[in-house]
Amino acid sequence: MGSRWIFLAQALIVLFAGVQALPAPLLEARQSTSTLSTAQVAAFKPFTFYASTAACNPSTTLTWTCGANCNANPTFQPVASGGDGDRTQFWFVGYDPTLKTVIVSHQGTDTSKIMPILTDVNIIQNPLNATLFPGISSSVEVHSGFAGTQSRSAPDVLAAVQTALSRHSANHVTLTGHSLGAAIALLDAVFLPLHLPSTVTFKSVTYGMPRVGNQAFADYVDAHVTLSHVNNKKDPVPILPGRFLGFHHPSGEVHITDANGWVACAAGQVKITQVTCVPSAQSQTSLRARILTILGHTMV
């Protein structure tokens, strides 16, 4: 137990307070990477705003009156929103007629509240809930905190997605979120296809996503989920929880380099995320500030 609590304390420090000087960054070898074109980078822009919008109060996302983030996707048609921003992260569902997709977005960690922080550090791995995730092998294990908060919104999110698909005669769903919201979105990307017709297609675009589950979970995601997870420079969140605790990322990593270039790993490769890092001024700021930094890199 002692070593686990030491890690939890370290995780809190890295995630929410920043750390002092660490050794120079050690990066894994970059293999089979490709540089994204300007057009490919621009395609992330709407989803970056949708991920950021999830931090807004559900009353404003339901009326799409949250200011600049909502204005960035002006054709969006909200269907439902929820969460309390504490025990259950804010979320919203609606339809984007320009992109022709239902959007599902989840809020990241609000560091002014204790419950989201406790959610982040509840790192025990457990099998997925058999009711929410029927047919998934018990060998697939995920972060208990992430799974817990996803389970609290899952029934309402599913109902909202069903409504959006029917109301707009849609057949595509895109899931997004930042940090904790990214983890929830990835779990939704596994959950929703188990309860919706096979004619519905899905993709996930997440930002600053922590590791969500074990290798079996990563393998399941690789086999069943179309995923792009964007990591910004030396953001420490994507390297937590540590691999020494049995956590692994799925494929689909896109990395914003220190030179502001965007590079993508080839299928089956997770080679860019830093093993250790020197937190920059950016990585010591709030989660909201980090996503605003990413927004700056998508304004092309």
PDB file of C-alpha atoms in Angstrom:
ATOM      1  CA  MET A   1       0.000   0.000   0.000  1.00  0.00           C
ATOM      2  CA  GLY A   2       2.823   2.392   0.811  1.00  0.00           C
ATOM      3  CA  SER A   3       4.238   2.442  -2.712  1.00  0.00           C
ATOM      4  CA  ARG A   4       0.797   2.976  -4.203  1.00  0.00           C
ATOM      5  CA  TRP A   5       0.153   6.049  -2.081  1.00  0.00           C
ATOM      6  CA  ILE A   6       3.587   7.396  -2.948  1.00  0.00           C
ATOM      7  CA  PHE A   7       2.634   7.130  -6.618  1.00  0.00           C
ATOM      8  CA  LEU A   8      -0.711   8.801  -6.007  1.00  0.00           C
ATOM      9  CA  ALA A   9       1.025  11.712  -4.334  1.00  0.00           C
ATOM     10  CA  GLN A  10       3.471  11.968  -7.225  1.00  0.00           C
ATOM     11  CA  ALA A  11       0.648  11.825  -9.757  1.00  0.00           C
ATOM     12  CA  LEU A  12      -1.166  14.659  -8.020  1.00  0.00           C
ATOM     13  CA  ILE A  13       1.977  16.761  -8.039  1.00  0.00           C
ATOM     14  CA  VAL A  14       2.648  16.168 -11.719  1.00  0.00           C
ATOM     15  CA  LEU A  15      -0.948  16.557 -12.829  1.00  0.00           C
ATOM     16  CA  PHE A  16      -2.051  19.520 -10.858  1.00  0.00           C
ATOM     17  CA  ALA A  17       0.825  21.419  -9.329  1.00  0.00           C
ATOM     18  CA  GLY A  18       3.739  20.975 -11.717  1.00  0.00           C
ATOM     19  CA  VAL A  19       7.164  19.825 -10.698  1.00  0.00           C
ATOM     20  CA  GLN A  20      10.594  21.354 -10.423  1.00  0.00           C
ATOM     21  CA  ALA A  21      13.495  20.499 -12.682  1.00  0.00           C
ATOM     22  CA  LEU A  22      13.727  16.874 -13.756  1.00  0.00           C
ATOM     23  CA  PRO A  23      16.360  15.208 -15.945  1.00  0.00           C
ATOM     24  CA  ALA A  24      16.283  16.008 -19.618  1.00  0.00           C
ATOM     25  CA  PRO A  25      13.456  14.314 -21.538  1.00  0.00           C
ATOM     26  CA  LEU A  26      13.994  10.759 -22.692  1.00  0.00           C
ATOM     27  CA  LEU A  27      11.907   9.959 -25.755  1.00  0.00           C
ATOM     28  CA  GLU A  28      11.216   6.624 -27.303  1.00  0.00           C
ATOM     29  CA  ALA A  29      12.521   6.129 -30.814  1.00  0.00           C
ATOM     30  CA  ARG A  30      10.157   7.641 -33.358  1.00  0.00           C
ATOM     31  CA  GLN A  31       9.409   4.949 -35.887  1.00  0.00           C
ATOM     32  CA  SER A  32       7.036   4.987 -38.848  1.00  0.00           C
ATOM     33  CA  THR A  33       5.826   8.523 -38.218  1.00  0.00           C
ATOM     34  CA  SER A  34       4.372  10.903 -40.763  1.00  0.00           C
ATOM     35  CA  THR A  35       3.997  14.676 -40.771  1.00  0.00           C
ATOM     36  CA  LEU A  36       0.425  15.903 -41.040  1.00  0.00           C
ATOM     37  CA  SER A  37      -0.437  18.342 -43.808  1.00  0.00           C
ATOM     38  CA  THR A  38      -2.023  21.727 -43.127  1.00  0.00           C
ATOM     39  CA  ALA A  39      -5.363  20.328 -44.252  1.00  0.00           C
ATOM     40  CA  GLN A  40      -5.057  17.335 -41.927  1.00  0.00           C
ATOM     41  CA  VAL A  41      -4.257  19.591 -38.981  1.00  0.00           C
ATOM     42  CA  ALA A  42      -7.168  21.886 -39.840  1.00  0.00           C
ATOM     43  CA  ALA A  43      -9.543  18.904 -39.749  1.00  0.00           C
ATOM     44  CA  PHE A  44      -8.947  18.636 -35.991  1.00  0.00           C
ATOM     45  CA  LYS A  45     -10.098  22.200 -35.350  1.00  0.00           C
ATOM     46  CA  PRO A  46     -13.875  21.624 -34.875  1.00  0.00           C
ATOM     47  CA  PHE A  47     -13.294  18.748 -32.472  1.00  0.00           C
ATOM     48  CA  THR A  48     -10.789  20.753 -30.446  1.00  0.00           C
ATOM     49  CA  PHE A  49     -13.486  23.356 -29.848  1.00  0.00           C
ATOM     50  CA  TYR A  50     -16.048  20.662 -29.059  1.00  0.00           C
ATOM     51  CA  ALA A  51     -13.674  19.175 -26.477  1.00  0.00           C
ATOM     52  CA  SER A  52     -13.118  22.587 -24.901  1.00  0.00           C
ATOM     53  CA  THR A  53     -16.844  23.383 -24.889  1.00  0.00           C
ATOM     54  CA  ALA A  54     -17.485  20.469 -22.535  1.00  0.00           C
ATOM     55  CA  ALA A  55     -16.055  22.596 -19.713  1.00  0.00           C
ATOM     56  CA  CYS A  56     -19.075  24.912 -20.045  1.00  0.00           C
ATOM     57  CA  ASN A  57     -22.149  24.559 -17.859  1.00  0.00           C
ATOM     58  CA  PRO A  58     -24.742  22.171 -19.325  1.00  0.00           C
ATOM     59  CA  SER A  59     -27.333  24.957 -19.351  1.00  0.00           C
ATOM     60  CA  THR A  60     -25.226  26.841 -21.891  1.00  0.00           C
ATOM     61  CA  THR A  61     -24.282  23.854 -24.040  1.00  0.00           C
ATOM     62  CA  LEU A  62     -27.942  22.844 -24.240  1.00  0.00           C
ATOM     63  CA  THR A  63     -28.810  26.276 -25.635  1.00  0.00           C
ATOM     64  CA  TRP A  64     -25.435  26.588 -27.434  1.00  0.00           C
ATOM     65  CA  THR A  65     -24.779  29.968 -25.820  1.00  0.00           C
ATOM     66  CA  CYS A  66     -21.383  29.345 -24.198  1.00  0.00           C
ATOM     67  CA  GLY A  67     -19.562  32.085 -26.087  1.00  0.00           C
ATOM     68  CA  ALA A  68     -16.494  31.674 -28.296  1.00  0.00           C
ATOM     69  CA  ASN A  69     -16.329  27.881 -28.049  1.00  0.00           C
ATOM     70  CA  CYS A  70     -19.934  27.487 -29.184  1.00  0.00           C
ATOM     71  CA  ASN A  71     -19.546  30.186 -31.833  1.00  0.00           C
ATOM     72  CA  ALA A  72     -16.653  28.223 -33.344  1.00  0.00           C
ATOM     73  CA  ASN A  73     -19.155  25.518 -34.408  1.00  0.00           C
ATOM     74  CA  PRO A  74     -22.176  27.684 -35.235  1.00  0.00           C
ATOM     75  CA  THR A  75     -24.282  25.067 -37.013  1.00  0.00           C
ATOM     76  CA  PHE A  76     -24.260  22.632 -34.076  1.00  0.00           C
ATOM     77  CA  GLN A  77     -27.705  21.485 -32.906  1.00  0.00           C
ATOM     78  CA  PRO A  78     -27.690  20.379 -29.242  1.00  0.00           C
ATOM     79  CA  VAL A  79     -29.821  17.452 -28.133  1.00  0.00           C
ATOM     80  CA  ALA A  80     -28.960  16.893 -24.458  1.00  0.00           C
ATOM     81  CA  SER A  81     -26.433  17.817 -21.798  1.00  0.00           C
ATOM     82  CA  GLY A  82     -25.759  16.789 -18.223  1.00  0.00           C
ATOM     83  CA  GLY A  83     -23.359  16.117 -15.396  1.00  0.00           C
ATOM     84  CA  ASP A  84     -22.627  18.124 -12.275  1.00  0.00           C
ATOM     85  CA  GLY A  85     -18.985  18.915 -13.041  1.00  0.00           C
ATOM     86  CA  ASP A  86     -17.901  17.145  -9.882  1.00  0.00           C
ATOM     87  CA  ARG A  87     -18.895  13.517  -9.342  1.00  0.00           C
ATOM     88  CA  THR A  88     -20.064  13.255 -12.953  1.00  0.00           C
ATOM     89  CA  GLN A  89     -18.229  15.326 -15.556  1.00  0.00           C
ATOM     90  CA  PHE A  90     -20.233  17.691 -17.750  1.00  0.00           C
ATOM     91  CA  TRP A  91     -21.212  16.243 -21.114  1.00  0.00           C
ATOM     92  CA  PHE A  92     -23.269  17.182 -24.133  1.00  0.00           C
ATOM     93  CA  VAL A  93     -24.644  15.475 -27.245  1.00  0.00           C
ATOM     94  CA  GLY A  94     -25.850  17.041 -30.474  1.00  0.00           C
ATOM     95  CA  TYR A  95     -25.568  17.021 -34.240  1.00  0.00           C
ATOM     96  CA  ASP A  96     -23.163  18.868 -36.511  1.00  0.00           C
ATOM     97  CA  PRO A  97     -24.804  19.132 -39.963  1.00  0.00           C
ATOM     98  CA  THR A  98     -21.611  20.510 -41.499  1.00  0.00           C
ATOM     99  CA  LEU A  99     -19.589  17.459 -40.455  1.00  0.00           C
ATOM    100  CA  LYS A 100     -22.637  15.189 -40.695  1.00  0.00           C
ATOM    101  CA  THR A 101     -21.961  13.542 -37.358  1.00  0.00           C
ATOM    102  CA  VAL A 102     -23.438  13.274 -33.898  1.00  0.00           C
ATOM    103  CA  ILE A 103     -21.028  14.807 -31.380  1.00  0.00           C
ATOM    104  CA  VAL A 104     -20.455  13.477 -27.846  1.00  0.00           C
ATOM    105  CA  SER A 105     -18.129  15.506 -25.634  1.00  0.00           C
ATOM    106  CA  HIS A 106     -17.003  15.128 -22.011  1.00  0.00           C
ATOM    107  CA  GLN A 107     -15.466  17.622 -19.590  1.00  0.00           C
ATOM    108  CA  GLY A 108     -11.867  17.363 -18.410  1.00  0.00           C
ATOM    109  CA  THR A 109     -10.684  17.606 -14.819  1.00  0.00           C
ATOM    110  CA  ASP A 110     -11.881  20.659 -12.900  1.00  0.00           C
ATOM    111  CA  THR A 111      -8.996  21.054 -10.466  1.00  0.00           C
ATOM    112  CA  SER A 112     -11.021  23.381  -8.225  1.00  0.00           C
ATOM    113  CA  LYS A 113     -13.096  20.380  -7.113  1.00  0.00           C
ATOM    114  CA  ILE A 114     -11.945  17.353  -5.140  1.00  0.00           C
ATOM    115  CA  MET A 115     -14.011  14.611  -6.801  1.00  0.00           C
ATOM    116  CA  PRO A 116     -12.465  14.901 -10.288  1.00  0.00           C
ATOM    117  CA  ILE A 117      -9.001  14.771  -8.723  1.00  0.00           C
ATOM    118  CA  LEU A 118      -9.938  11.674  -6.722  1.00  0.00           C
ATOM    119  CA  THR A 119     -11.313  10.175  -9.923  1.00  0.00           C
ATOM    120  CA  ASP A 120      -7.984  10.754 -11.676  1.00  0.00           C
ATOM    121  CA  VAL A 121      -5.924   9.082  -8.954  1.00  0.00           C
ATOM    122  CA  ASN A 122      -8.220   6.070  -8.419  1.00  0.00           C
ATOM    123  CA  ILE A 123      -5.820   3.978 -10.489  1.00  0.00           C
ATOM    124  CA  ILE A 124      -6.865   0.446  -9.508  1.00  0.00           C
ATOM    125  CA  GLN A 125      -7.689  -1.588 -12.629  1.00  0.00           C
ATOM    126  CA  ASN A 126     -10.928  -3.549 -12.820  1.00  0.00           C
ATOM    127  CA  PRO A 127     -12.813  -5.382 -15.577  1.00  0.00           C
ATOM    128  CA  LEU A 128     -15.450  -3.375 -17.426  1.00  0.00           C
ATOM    129  CA  ASN A 129     -19.004  -3.398 -16.076  1.00  0.00           C
ATOM    130  CA  ALA A 130     -20.708  -6.397 -17.713  1.00  0.00           C
ATOM    131  CA  THR A 131     -24.042  -4.587 -18.015  1.00  0.00           C
ATOM    132  CA  LEU A 132     -22.611  -1.557 -19.757  1.00  0.00           C
ATOM    133  CA  PHE A 133     -20.044  -3.559 -21.729  1.00  0.00           C
ATOM    134  CA  PRO A 134     -21.695  -6.911 -22.536  1.00  0.00           C
ATOM    135  CA  GLY A 135     -19.467  -9.518 -24.108  1.00  0.00           C
ATOM    136  CA  ILE A 136     -16.174  -7.797 -23.281  1.00  0.00           C
ATOM    137  CA  SER A 137     -13.615 -10.206 -21.833  1.00  0.00           C
ATOM    138  CA  SER A 138     -12.825  -9.890 -18.137  1.00  0.00           C
ATOM    139  CA  SER A 139      -9.163  -9.705 -19.158  1.00  0.00           C
ATOM    140  CA  VAL A 140      -9.890  -6.175 -20.390  1.00  0.00           C
ATOM    141  CA  GLU A 141      -9.275  -3.959 -17.364  1.00  0.00           C
ATOM    142  CA  VAL A 142      -9.507  -0.193 -17.007  1.00  0.00           C
ATOM    143  CA  HIS A 143      -8.812   2.629 -14.569  1.00  0.00           C
ATOM    144  CA  SER A 144     -11.518   2.435 -11.874  1.00  0.00           C
ATOM    145  CA  GLY A 145     -11.907   6.188 -11.513  1.00  0.00           C
ATOM    146  CA  PHE A 146     -12.422   6.765 -15.230  1.00  0.00           C
ATOM    147  CA  ALA A 147     -14.825   3.836 -15.494  1.00  0.00           C
ATOM    148  CA  GLY A 148     -16.811   5.040 -12.494  1.00  0.00           C
ATOM    149  CA  THR A 149     -17.527   8.493 -13.841  1.00  0.00           C
ATOM    150  CA  GLN A 150     -18.216   7.150 -17.340  1.00  0.00           C
ATOM    151  CA  SER A 151     -20.772   4.728 -15.900  1.00  0.00           C
ATOM    152  CA  ARG A 152     -22.706   7.550 -14.235  1.00  0.00           C
ATOM    153  CA  SER A 153     -23.322   9.387 -17.509  1.00  0.00           C
ATOM    154  CA  ALA A 154     -23.455   6.364 -19.839  1.00  0.00           C
ATOM    155  CA  PRO A 155     -27.238   5.684 -19.801  1.00  0.00           C
ATOM    156  CA  ASP A 156     -28.121   9.325 -20.460  1.00  0.00           C
ATOM    157  CA  VAL A 157     -25.445   9.693 -23.131  1.00  0.00           C
ATOM    158  CA  LEU A 158     -26.700   6.561 -24.897  1.00  0.00           C
ATOM    159  CA  ALA A 159     -30.298   7.836 -24.846  1.00  0.00           C
ATOM    160  CA  ALA A 160     -29.181  11.230 -26.177  1.00  0.00           C
ATOM    161  CA  VAL A 161     -27.159   9.640 -28.977  1.00  0.00           C
ATOM    162  CA  GLN A 162     -30.128   7.462 -29.950  1.00  0.00           C
ATOM    163  CA  THR A 163     -32.312  10.583 -30.077  1.00  0.00           C
ATOM    164  CA  ALA A 164     -29.757  12.513 -32.139  1.00  0.00           C
ATOM    165  CA  LEU A 165     -29.325   9.664 -34.623  1.00  0.00           C
ATOM    166  CA  SER A 166     -33.080   9.334 -35.088  1.00  0.00           C
ATOM    167  CA  ARG A 167     -33.878  13.061 -35.160  1.00  0.00           C
ATOM    168  CA  HIS A 168     -31.245  13.823 -37.786  1.00  0.00           C
ATOM    169  CA  SER A 169     -31.334  10.534 -39.730  1.00  0.00           C
ATOM    170  CA  ALA A 170     -27.647  10.239 -38.934  1.00  0.00           C
ATOM    171  CA  ASN A 171     -25.398   7.182 -38.958  1.00  0.00           C
ATOM    172  CA  HIS A 172     -22.090   8.536 -37.616  1.00  0.00           C
ATOM    173  CA  VAL A 173     -20.926   9.477 -34.098  1.00  0.00           C
ATOM    174  CA  THR A 174     -17.760  11.344 -33.078  1.00  0.00           C
ATOM    175  CA  LEU A 175     -16.564  11.274 -29.471  1.00  0.00           C
ATOM    176  CA  THR A 176     -14.222  13.839 -28.005  1.00  0.00           C
ATOM    177  CA  GLY A 177     -12.853  15.235 -24.760  1.00  0.00           C
ATOM    178  CA  HIS A 178      -9.734  16.545 -23.080  1.00  0.00           C
ATOM    179  CA  SER A 179      -7.749  14.907 -20.250  1.00  0.00           C
ATOM    180  CA  LEU A 180     -10.274  13.141 -17.995  1.00  0.00           C
ATOM    181  CA  GLY A 181     -12.894  13.906 -20.660  1.00  0.00           C
ATOM    182  CA  ALA A 182     -10.718  12.131 -23.214  1.00  0.00           C
ATOM    183  CA  ALA A 183     -10.606   9.020 -21.034  1.00  0.00           C
ATOM    184  CA  ILE A 184     -14.397   9.054 -20.679  1.00  0.00           C
ATOM    185  CA  ALA A 185     -14.797   9.568 -24.428  1.00  0.00           C
ATOM    186  CA  LEU A 186     -12.609   6.545 -25.134  1.00  0.00           C
ATOM    187  CA  LEU A 187     -14.693   4.408 -22.789  1.00  0.00           C
ATOM    188  CA  ASP A 188     -17.824   5.698 -24.557  1.00  0.00           C
ATOM    189  CA  ALA A 189     -16.232   4.669 -27.851  1.00  0.00           C
ATOM    190  CA  VAL A 190     -16.176   1.100 -26.557  1.00  0.00           C
ATOM    191  CA  PHE A 191     -19.567   1.318 -24.828  1.00  0.00           C
ATOM    192  CA  LEU A 192     -21.812   2.905 -27.456  1.00  0.00           C
ATOM    193  CA  PRO A 193     -21.233   0.460 -30.346  1.00  0.00           C
ATOM    194  CA  LEU A 194     -22.317  -2.381 -28.070  1.00  0.00           C
ATOM    195  CA  HIS A 195     -25.792  -0.807 -27.782  1.00  0.00           C
ATOM    196  CA  LEU A 196     -26.372   0.767 -31.205  1.00  0.00           C
ATOM    197  CA  PRO A 197     -27.048  -0.735 -34.654  1.00  0.00           C
ATOM    198  CA  SER A 198     -24.059  -1.961 -36.625  1.00  0.00           C
ATOM    199  CA  THR A 199     -24.943   0.527 -39.357  1.00  0.00           C
ATOM    200  CA  VAL A 200     -23.744   3.371 -37.094  1.00  0.00           C
ATOM    201  CA  THR A 201     -20.057   4.237 -37.487  1.00  0.00           C
ATOM    202  CA  PHE A 202     -17.828   5.885 -34.910  1.00  0.00           C
ATOM    203  CA  LYS A 203     -14.591   7.775 -34.504  1.00  0.00           C
ATOM    204  CA  SER A 204     -12.879   9.326 -31.497  1.00  0.00           C
ATOM    205  CA  VAL A 205     -10.734  12.456 -31.405  1.00  0.00           C
ATOM    206  CA  THR A 206      -9.248  13.113 -27.978  1.00  0.00           C
ATOM    207  CA  TYR A 207      -6.750  15.553 -26.478  1.00  0.00           C
ATOM    208  CA  GLY A 208      -4.251  15.080 -23.666  1.00  0.00           C
ATOM    209  CA  MET A 209      -5.605  11.591 -22.969  1.00  0.00           C
ATOM    210  CA  PRO A 210      -4.165   9.649 -20.028  1.00  0.00           C
ATOM    211  CA  ARG A 211      -3.676   5.902 -20.251  1.00  0.00           C
ATOM    212  CA  VAL A 212      -7.074   4.304 -19.657  1.00  0.00           C
ATOM    213  CA  GLY A 213      -6.506   0.570 -19.326  1.00  0.00           C
ATOM    214  CA  ASN A 214      -4.268  -2.450 -19.622  1.00  0.00           C
ATOM    215  CA  GLN A 215      -2.737  -3.990 -22.743  1.00  0.00           C
ATOM    216  CA  ALA A 216      -5.879  -6.054 -23.373  1.00  0.00           C
ATOM    217  CA  PHE A 217      -7.926  -2.836 -23.351  1.00  0.00           C
ATOM    218  CA  ALA A 218      -5.467  -1.140 -25.723  1.00  0.00           C
ATOM    219  CA  ASP A 219      -5.650  -4.169 -28.023  1.00  0.00           C
ATOM    220  CA  TYR A 220      -9.469  -4.087 -27.959  1.00  0.00           C
ATOM    221  CA  VAL A 221      -9.450  -0.392 -28.845  1.00  0.00           C
ATOM    222  CA  ASP A 222      -7.010  -1.001 -31.701  1.00  0.00           C
ATOM    223  CA  ALA A 223      -9.316  -3.693 -33.089  1.00  0.00           C
ATOM    224  CA  HIS A 224     -12.644  -1.881 -32.670  1.00  0.00           C
ATOM    225  CA  VAL A 225     -12.193   1.892 -32.341  1.00  0.00           C
ATOM    226  CA  THR A 226     -11.127   4.511 -34.882  1.00  0.00           C
ATOM    227  CA  LEU A 227      -9.044   6.785 -32.662  1.00  0.00           C
ATOM    228  CA  SER A 228      -6.811   9.841 -32.898  1.00  0.00           C
ATOM    229  CA  HIS A 229      -5.395  10.986 -29.555  1.00  0.00           C
ATOM    230  CA  VAL A 230      -3.537  14.282 -29.699  1.00  0.00           C
ATOM    231  CA  ASN A 231      -0.696  14.997 -27.249  1.00  0.00           C
ATOM    232  CA  ASN A 232       0.702  18.490 -26.932  1.00  0.00           C
ATOM    233  CA  LYS A 233       4.476  18.829 -26.552  1.00  0.00           C
ATOM    234  CA  LYS A 234       5.576  17.804 -23.023  1.00  0.00           C
ATOM    235  CA  ASP A 235       2.129  17.591 -21.467  1.00  0.00           C
ATOM    236  CA  PRO A 236       2.597  15.061 -18.611  1.00  0.00           C
ATOM    237  CA  VAL A 237      -0.985  13.761 -18.561  1.00  0.00           C
ATOM    238  CA  PRO A 238      -0.574  11.294 -21.485  1.00  0.00           C
ATOM    239  CA  ILE A 239       2.253   9.493 -19.658  1.00  0.00           C
ATOM    240  CA  LEU A 240       0.044   8.785 -16.629  1.00  0.00           C
ATOM    241  CA  PRO A 241      -0.735   6.347 -15.114  1.00  0.00           C
ATOM    242  CA  GLY A 242       2.676   4.769 -15.648  1.00  0.00           C
ATOM    243  CA  ARG A 243       3.267   1.651 -17.680  1.00  0.00           C
ATOM    244  CA  PHE A 244       4.921   0.090 -14.648  1.00  0.00           C
ATOM    245  CA  LEU A 245       1.385  -0.018 -13.213  1.00  0.00           C
ATOM    246  CA  GLY A 246       0.155  -1.998 -16.214  1.00  0.00           C
ATOM    247  CA  PHE A 247      -1.394   0.854 -18.221  1.00  0.00           C
ATOM    248  CA  HIS A 248      -0.936   1.096 -21.993  1.00  0.00           C
ATOM    249  CA  HIS A 249      -2.031   3.472 -24.740  1.00  0.00           C
ATOM    250  CA  PRO A 250      -3.791   2.252 -27.873  1.00  0.00           C
ATOM    251  CA  SER A 251      -2.555   3.265 -31.320  1.00  0.00           C
ATOM    252  CA  GLY A 252      -3.615   6.456 -33.055  1.00  0.00           C
ATOM    253  CA  GLU A 253      -1.258   8.913 -31.397  1.00  0.00           C
ATOM    254  CA  VAL A 254      -0.794  12.364 -32.926  1.00  0.00           C
ATOM    255  CA  HIS A 255       1.906  14.502 -31.344  1.00  0.00           C
ATOM    256  CA  ILE A 256       2.415  18.275 -31.462  1.00  0.00           C
ATOM    257  CA  THR A 257       6.170  18.726 -31.350  1.00  0.00           C
ATOM    258  CA  ASP A 258       8.150  21.470 -29.643  1.00  0.00           C
ATOM    259  CA  ALA A 259       8.491  23.077 -33.072  1.00  0.00           C
ATOM    260  CA  ASN A 260       4.657  23.086 -33.429  1.00  0.00           C
ATOM    261  CA  GLY A 261       4.686  20.395 -36.098  1.00  0.00           C
ATOM    262  CA  TRP A 262       2.097  17.626 -36.064  1.00  0.00           C
ATOM    263  CA  VAL A 263       3.277  14.035 -36.550  1.00  0.00           C
ATOM    264  CA  ALA A 264       1.298  10.804 -36.447  1.00  0.00           C
ATOM    265  CA  CYS A 265       2.364   7.294 -35.522  1.00  0.00           C
ATOM    266  CA  ALA A 266       1.688   4.501 -37.962  1.00  0.00           C
ATOM    267  CA  ALA A 267      -0.928   1.897 -37.060  1.00  0.00           C
ATOM    268  CA  GLY A 268       0.269  -0.323 -34.253  1.00  0.00           C
ATOM    269  CA  GLN A 269       2.905   2.182 -33.127  1.00  0.00           C
ATOM    270  CA  VAL A 270       2.866   4.164 -29.893  1.00  0.00           C
ATOM    271  CA  LYS A 271       6.329   5.652 -30.042  1.00  0.00           C
ATOM    272  CA  ILE A 272       6.102   9.389 -29.503  1.00  0.00           C
ATOM    273  CA  THR A 273       4.837   9.910 -25.971  1.00  0.00           C
ATOM    274  CA  GLN A 274       7.734  10.807 -23.699  1.00  0.00           C
ATOM    275  CA  VAL A 275       8.805   8.331 -21.030  1.00  0.00           C
ATOM    276  CA  THR A 276      10.015  11.121 -18.764  1.00  0.00           C
ATOM    277  CA  CYS A 277       9.750  14.830 -19.347  1.00  0.00           C
ATOM    278  CA  VAL A 278      10.702  18.242 -18.098  1.00  0.00           C
ATOM    279  CA  PRO A 279       7.374  19.987 -17.509  1.00  0.00           C
ATOM    280  CA  SER A 280       7.421  23.276 -19.356  1.00  0.00           C
ATOM    281  CA  ALA A 281       5.556  26.376 -18.216  1.00  0.00           C
ATOM    282  CA  GLN A 282       2.682  25.193 -20.404  1.00  0.00           C
ATOM    283  CA  SER A 283       2.480  21.786 -18.726  1.00  0.00           C
ATOM    284  CA  GLN A 284       2.320  23.358 -15.281  1.00  0.00           C
ATOM    285  CA  THR A 285      -0.756  25.422 -16.107  1.00  0.00           C
ATOM    286  CA  SER A 286      -4.384  24.398 -15.663  1.00  0.00           C
ATOM    287  CA  LEU A 287      -5.989  21.765 -17.862  1.00  0.00           C
ATOM    288  CA  ARG A 288      -8.099  24.484 -19.462  1.00  0.00           C
ATOM    289  CA  ALA A 289      -4.981  26.464 -20.299  1.00  0.00           C
ATOM    290  CA  ARG A 290      -3.467  23.379 -21.919  1.00  0.00           C
ATOM    291  CA  ILE A 291      -6.443  22.887 -24.207  1.00  0.00           C
ATOM    292  CA  LEU A 292      -6.391  26.560 -25.127  1.00  0.00           C
ATOM    293  CA  THR A 293      -2.752  26.057 -26.102  1.00  0.00           C
ATOM    294  CA  ILE A 294      -3.813  23.195 -28.354  1.00  0.00           C
ATOM    295  CA  LEU A 295      -6.545  25.422 -29.797  1.00  0.00           C
ATOM    296  CA  GLY A 296      -3.852  27.894 -30.757  1.00  0.00           C
ATOM    297  CA  HIS A 297      -2.112  25.212 -32.791  1.00  0.00           C
ATOM    298  CA  THR A 298      -5.318  24.314 -34.672  1.00  0.00           C
ATOM    299  CA  MET A 299      -6.204  27.828 -35.751  1.00  0.00           C
ATOM    300  CA  VAL A 300      -4.928  27.312 -39.270  1.00  0.00           C
TER     301      VAL A 300
END
